[in-house]
GROMACS .gro file of N, CA and C in nm:
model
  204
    1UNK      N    1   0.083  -0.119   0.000
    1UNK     CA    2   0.000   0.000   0.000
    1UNK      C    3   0.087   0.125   0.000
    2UNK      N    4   0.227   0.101   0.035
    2UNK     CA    5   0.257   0.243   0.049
    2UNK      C    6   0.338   0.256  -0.037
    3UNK      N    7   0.388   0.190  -0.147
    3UNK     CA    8   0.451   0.200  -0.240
    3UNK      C    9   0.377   0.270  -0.335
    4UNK      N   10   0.229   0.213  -0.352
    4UNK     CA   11   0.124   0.304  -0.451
    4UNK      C   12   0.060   0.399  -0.432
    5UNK      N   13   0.025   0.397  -0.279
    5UNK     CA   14  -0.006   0.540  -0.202
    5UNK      C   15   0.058   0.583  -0.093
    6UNK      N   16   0.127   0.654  -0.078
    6UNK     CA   17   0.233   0.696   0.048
    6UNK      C   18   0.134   0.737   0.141
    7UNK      N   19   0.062   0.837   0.058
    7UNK     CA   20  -0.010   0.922   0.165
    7UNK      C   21  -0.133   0.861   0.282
    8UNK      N   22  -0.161   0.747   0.210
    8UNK     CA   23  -0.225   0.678   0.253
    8UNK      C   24  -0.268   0.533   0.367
    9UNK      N   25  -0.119   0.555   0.355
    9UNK     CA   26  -0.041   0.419   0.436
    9UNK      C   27  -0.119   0.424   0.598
   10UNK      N   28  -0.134   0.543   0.677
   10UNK     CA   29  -0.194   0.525   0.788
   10UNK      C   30  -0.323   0.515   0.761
   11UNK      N   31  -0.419   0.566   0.723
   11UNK     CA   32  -0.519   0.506   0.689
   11UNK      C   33  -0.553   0.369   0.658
   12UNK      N   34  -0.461   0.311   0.577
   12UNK     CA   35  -0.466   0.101   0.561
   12UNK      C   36  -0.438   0.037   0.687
   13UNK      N   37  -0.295   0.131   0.783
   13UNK     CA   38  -0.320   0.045   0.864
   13UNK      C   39  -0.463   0.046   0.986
   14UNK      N   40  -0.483   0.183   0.965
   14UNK     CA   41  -0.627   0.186   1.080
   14UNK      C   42  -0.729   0.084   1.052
   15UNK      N   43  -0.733   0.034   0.912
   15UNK     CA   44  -0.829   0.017   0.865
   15UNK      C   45  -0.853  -0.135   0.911
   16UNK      N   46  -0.703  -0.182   0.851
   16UNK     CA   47  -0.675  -0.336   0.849
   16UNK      C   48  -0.694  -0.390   0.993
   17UNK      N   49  -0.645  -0.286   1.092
   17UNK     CA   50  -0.667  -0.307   1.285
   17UNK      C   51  -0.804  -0.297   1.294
   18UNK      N   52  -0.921  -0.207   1.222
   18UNK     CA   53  -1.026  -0.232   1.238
   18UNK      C   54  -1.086  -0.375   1.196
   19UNK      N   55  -1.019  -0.431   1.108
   19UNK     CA   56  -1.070  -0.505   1.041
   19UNK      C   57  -1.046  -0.659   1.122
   20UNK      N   58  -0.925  -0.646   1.156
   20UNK     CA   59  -0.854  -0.734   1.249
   20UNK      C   60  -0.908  -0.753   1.376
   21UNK      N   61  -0.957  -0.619   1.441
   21UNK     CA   62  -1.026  -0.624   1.568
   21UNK      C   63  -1.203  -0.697   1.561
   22UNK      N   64  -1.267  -0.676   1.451
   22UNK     CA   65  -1.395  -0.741   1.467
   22UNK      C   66  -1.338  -0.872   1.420
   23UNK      N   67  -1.268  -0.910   1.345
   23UNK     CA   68  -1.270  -1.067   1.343
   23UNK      C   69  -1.226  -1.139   1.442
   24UNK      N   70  -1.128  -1.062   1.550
   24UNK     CA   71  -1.142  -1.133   1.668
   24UNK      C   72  -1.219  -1.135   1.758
   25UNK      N   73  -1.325  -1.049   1.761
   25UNK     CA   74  -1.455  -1.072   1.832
   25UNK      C   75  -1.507  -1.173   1.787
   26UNK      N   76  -1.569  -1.166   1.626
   26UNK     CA   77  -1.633  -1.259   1.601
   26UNK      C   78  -1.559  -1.419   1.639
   27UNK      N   79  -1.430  -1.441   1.648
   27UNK     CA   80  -1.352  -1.606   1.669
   27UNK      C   81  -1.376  -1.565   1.778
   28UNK      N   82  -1.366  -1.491   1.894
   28UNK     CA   83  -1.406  -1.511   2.008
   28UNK      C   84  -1.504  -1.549   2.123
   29UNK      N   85  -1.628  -1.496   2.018
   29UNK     CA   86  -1.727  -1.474   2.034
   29UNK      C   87  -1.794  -1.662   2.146
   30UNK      N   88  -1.744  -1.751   2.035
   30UNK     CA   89  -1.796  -1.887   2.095
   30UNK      C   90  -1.711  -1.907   2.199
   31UNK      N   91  -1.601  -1.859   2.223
   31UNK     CA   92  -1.562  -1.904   2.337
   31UNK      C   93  -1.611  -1.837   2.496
   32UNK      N   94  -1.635  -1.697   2.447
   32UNK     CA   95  -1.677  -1.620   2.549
   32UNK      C   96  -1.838  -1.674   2.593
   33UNK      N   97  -1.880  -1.691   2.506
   33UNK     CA   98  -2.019  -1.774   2.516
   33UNK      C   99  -2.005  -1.918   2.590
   34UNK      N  100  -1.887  -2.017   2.571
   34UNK     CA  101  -1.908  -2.145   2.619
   34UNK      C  102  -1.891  -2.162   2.791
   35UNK      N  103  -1.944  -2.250   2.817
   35UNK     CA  104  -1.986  -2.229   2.957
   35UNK      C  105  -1.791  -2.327   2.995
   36UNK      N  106  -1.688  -2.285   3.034
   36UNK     CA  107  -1.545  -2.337   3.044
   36UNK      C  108  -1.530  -2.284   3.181
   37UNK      N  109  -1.458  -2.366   3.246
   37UNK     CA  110  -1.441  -2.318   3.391
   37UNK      C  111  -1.337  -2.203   3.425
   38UNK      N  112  -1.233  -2.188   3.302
   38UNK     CA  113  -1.151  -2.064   3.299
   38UNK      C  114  -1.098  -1.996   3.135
   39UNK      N  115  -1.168  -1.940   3.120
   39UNK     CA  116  -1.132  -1.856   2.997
   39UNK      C  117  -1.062  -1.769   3.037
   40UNK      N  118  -0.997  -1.711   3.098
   40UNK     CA  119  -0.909  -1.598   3.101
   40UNK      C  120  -0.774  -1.679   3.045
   41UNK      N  121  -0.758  -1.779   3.108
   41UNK     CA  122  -0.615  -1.837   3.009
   41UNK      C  123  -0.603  -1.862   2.845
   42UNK      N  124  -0.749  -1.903   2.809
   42UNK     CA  125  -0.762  -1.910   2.613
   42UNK      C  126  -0.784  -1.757   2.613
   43UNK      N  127  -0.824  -1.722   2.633
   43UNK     CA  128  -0.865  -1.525   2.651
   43UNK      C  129  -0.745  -1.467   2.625
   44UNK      N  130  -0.634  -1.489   2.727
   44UNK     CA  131  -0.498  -1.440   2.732
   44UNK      C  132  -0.367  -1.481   2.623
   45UNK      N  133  -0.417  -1.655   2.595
   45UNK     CA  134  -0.351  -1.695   2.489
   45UNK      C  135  -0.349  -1.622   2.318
   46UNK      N  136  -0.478  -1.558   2.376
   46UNK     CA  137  -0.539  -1.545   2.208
   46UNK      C  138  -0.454  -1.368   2.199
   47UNK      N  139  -0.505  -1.321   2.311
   47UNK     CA  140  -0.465  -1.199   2.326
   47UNK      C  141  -0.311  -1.143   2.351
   48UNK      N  142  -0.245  -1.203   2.367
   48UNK     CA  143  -0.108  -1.156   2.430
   48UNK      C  144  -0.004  -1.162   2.304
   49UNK      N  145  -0.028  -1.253   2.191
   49UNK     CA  146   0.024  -1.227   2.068
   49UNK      C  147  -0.048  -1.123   1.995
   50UNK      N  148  -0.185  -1.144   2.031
   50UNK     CA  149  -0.210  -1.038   1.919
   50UNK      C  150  -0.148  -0.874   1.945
   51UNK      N  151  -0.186  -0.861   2.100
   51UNK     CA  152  -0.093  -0.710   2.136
   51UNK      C  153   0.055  -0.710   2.070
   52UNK      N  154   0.083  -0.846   2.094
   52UNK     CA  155   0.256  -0.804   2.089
   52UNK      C  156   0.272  -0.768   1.893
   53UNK      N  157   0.201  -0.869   1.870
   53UNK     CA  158   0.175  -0.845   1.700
   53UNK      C  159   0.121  -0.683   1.638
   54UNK      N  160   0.049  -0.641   1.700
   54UNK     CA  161  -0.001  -0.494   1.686
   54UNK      C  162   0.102  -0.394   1.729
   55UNK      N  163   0.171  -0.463   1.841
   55UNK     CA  164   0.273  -0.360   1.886
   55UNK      C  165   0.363  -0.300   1.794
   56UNK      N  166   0.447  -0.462   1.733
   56UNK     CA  167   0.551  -0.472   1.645
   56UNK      C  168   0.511  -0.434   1.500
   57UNK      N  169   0.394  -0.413   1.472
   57UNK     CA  170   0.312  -0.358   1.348
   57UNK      C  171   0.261  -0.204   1.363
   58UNK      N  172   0.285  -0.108   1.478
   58UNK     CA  173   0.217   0.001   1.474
   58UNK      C  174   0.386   0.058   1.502
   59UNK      N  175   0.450  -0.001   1.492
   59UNK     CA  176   0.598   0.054   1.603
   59UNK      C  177   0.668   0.056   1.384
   60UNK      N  178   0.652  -0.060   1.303
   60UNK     CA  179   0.681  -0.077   1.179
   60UNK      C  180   0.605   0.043   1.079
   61UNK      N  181   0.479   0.068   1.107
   61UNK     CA  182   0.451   0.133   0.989
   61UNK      C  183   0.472   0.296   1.045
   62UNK      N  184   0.475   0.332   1.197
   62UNK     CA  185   0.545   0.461   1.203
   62UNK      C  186   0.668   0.480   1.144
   63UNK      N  187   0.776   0.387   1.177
   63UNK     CA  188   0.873   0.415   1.069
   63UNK      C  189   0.884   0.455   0.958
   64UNK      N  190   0.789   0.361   0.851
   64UNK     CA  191   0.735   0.363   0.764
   64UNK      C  192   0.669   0.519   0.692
   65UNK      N  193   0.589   0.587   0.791
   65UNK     CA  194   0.545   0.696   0.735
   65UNK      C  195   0.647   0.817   0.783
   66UNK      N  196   0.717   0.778   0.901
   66UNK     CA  197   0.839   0.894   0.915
   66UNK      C  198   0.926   0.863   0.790
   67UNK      N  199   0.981   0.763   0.715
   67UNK     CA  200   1.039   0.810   0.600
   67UNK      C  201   1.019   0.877   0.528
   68UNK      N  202   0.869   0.916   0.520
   68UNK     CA  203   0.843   0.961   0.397
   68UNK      C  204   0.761   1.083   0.422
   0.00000   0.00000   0.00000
């Protein structure tokens, strides 16, 4: 995206985190619903990459738009 639109590059990524954030509701959704004696550990499993993944992806495309 930012090769064809520079200007645009923060906008894809807002977009793609929006996009990223309801689909993990929706995969979540059955688990938060199932009656499990501890979901905070699948809760935390699911979640603790994805932060670190968002981290290392919002920390990449600032770079990204400070080049340019």
């Amino acid at each position: 995206m930012h090769k064809i639109f520079p200007t645009y590059t923060g906008f894809a990524f807002l977009g793609a985190s929006f996009l990223r954030m309801m689909a993990a509701i929706v995969f979540l959704i059955p688990l938060i619903k199932a009656h499990v004696k501890d979901p905070i550990i699948d809760l935390g499993a699911f979640f603790i990459p994805y932060f670190l993944f968002l981290l290392f992806e919002t920390y990449f495309t600032v770079r990204l738009i400070n080049k340019s």
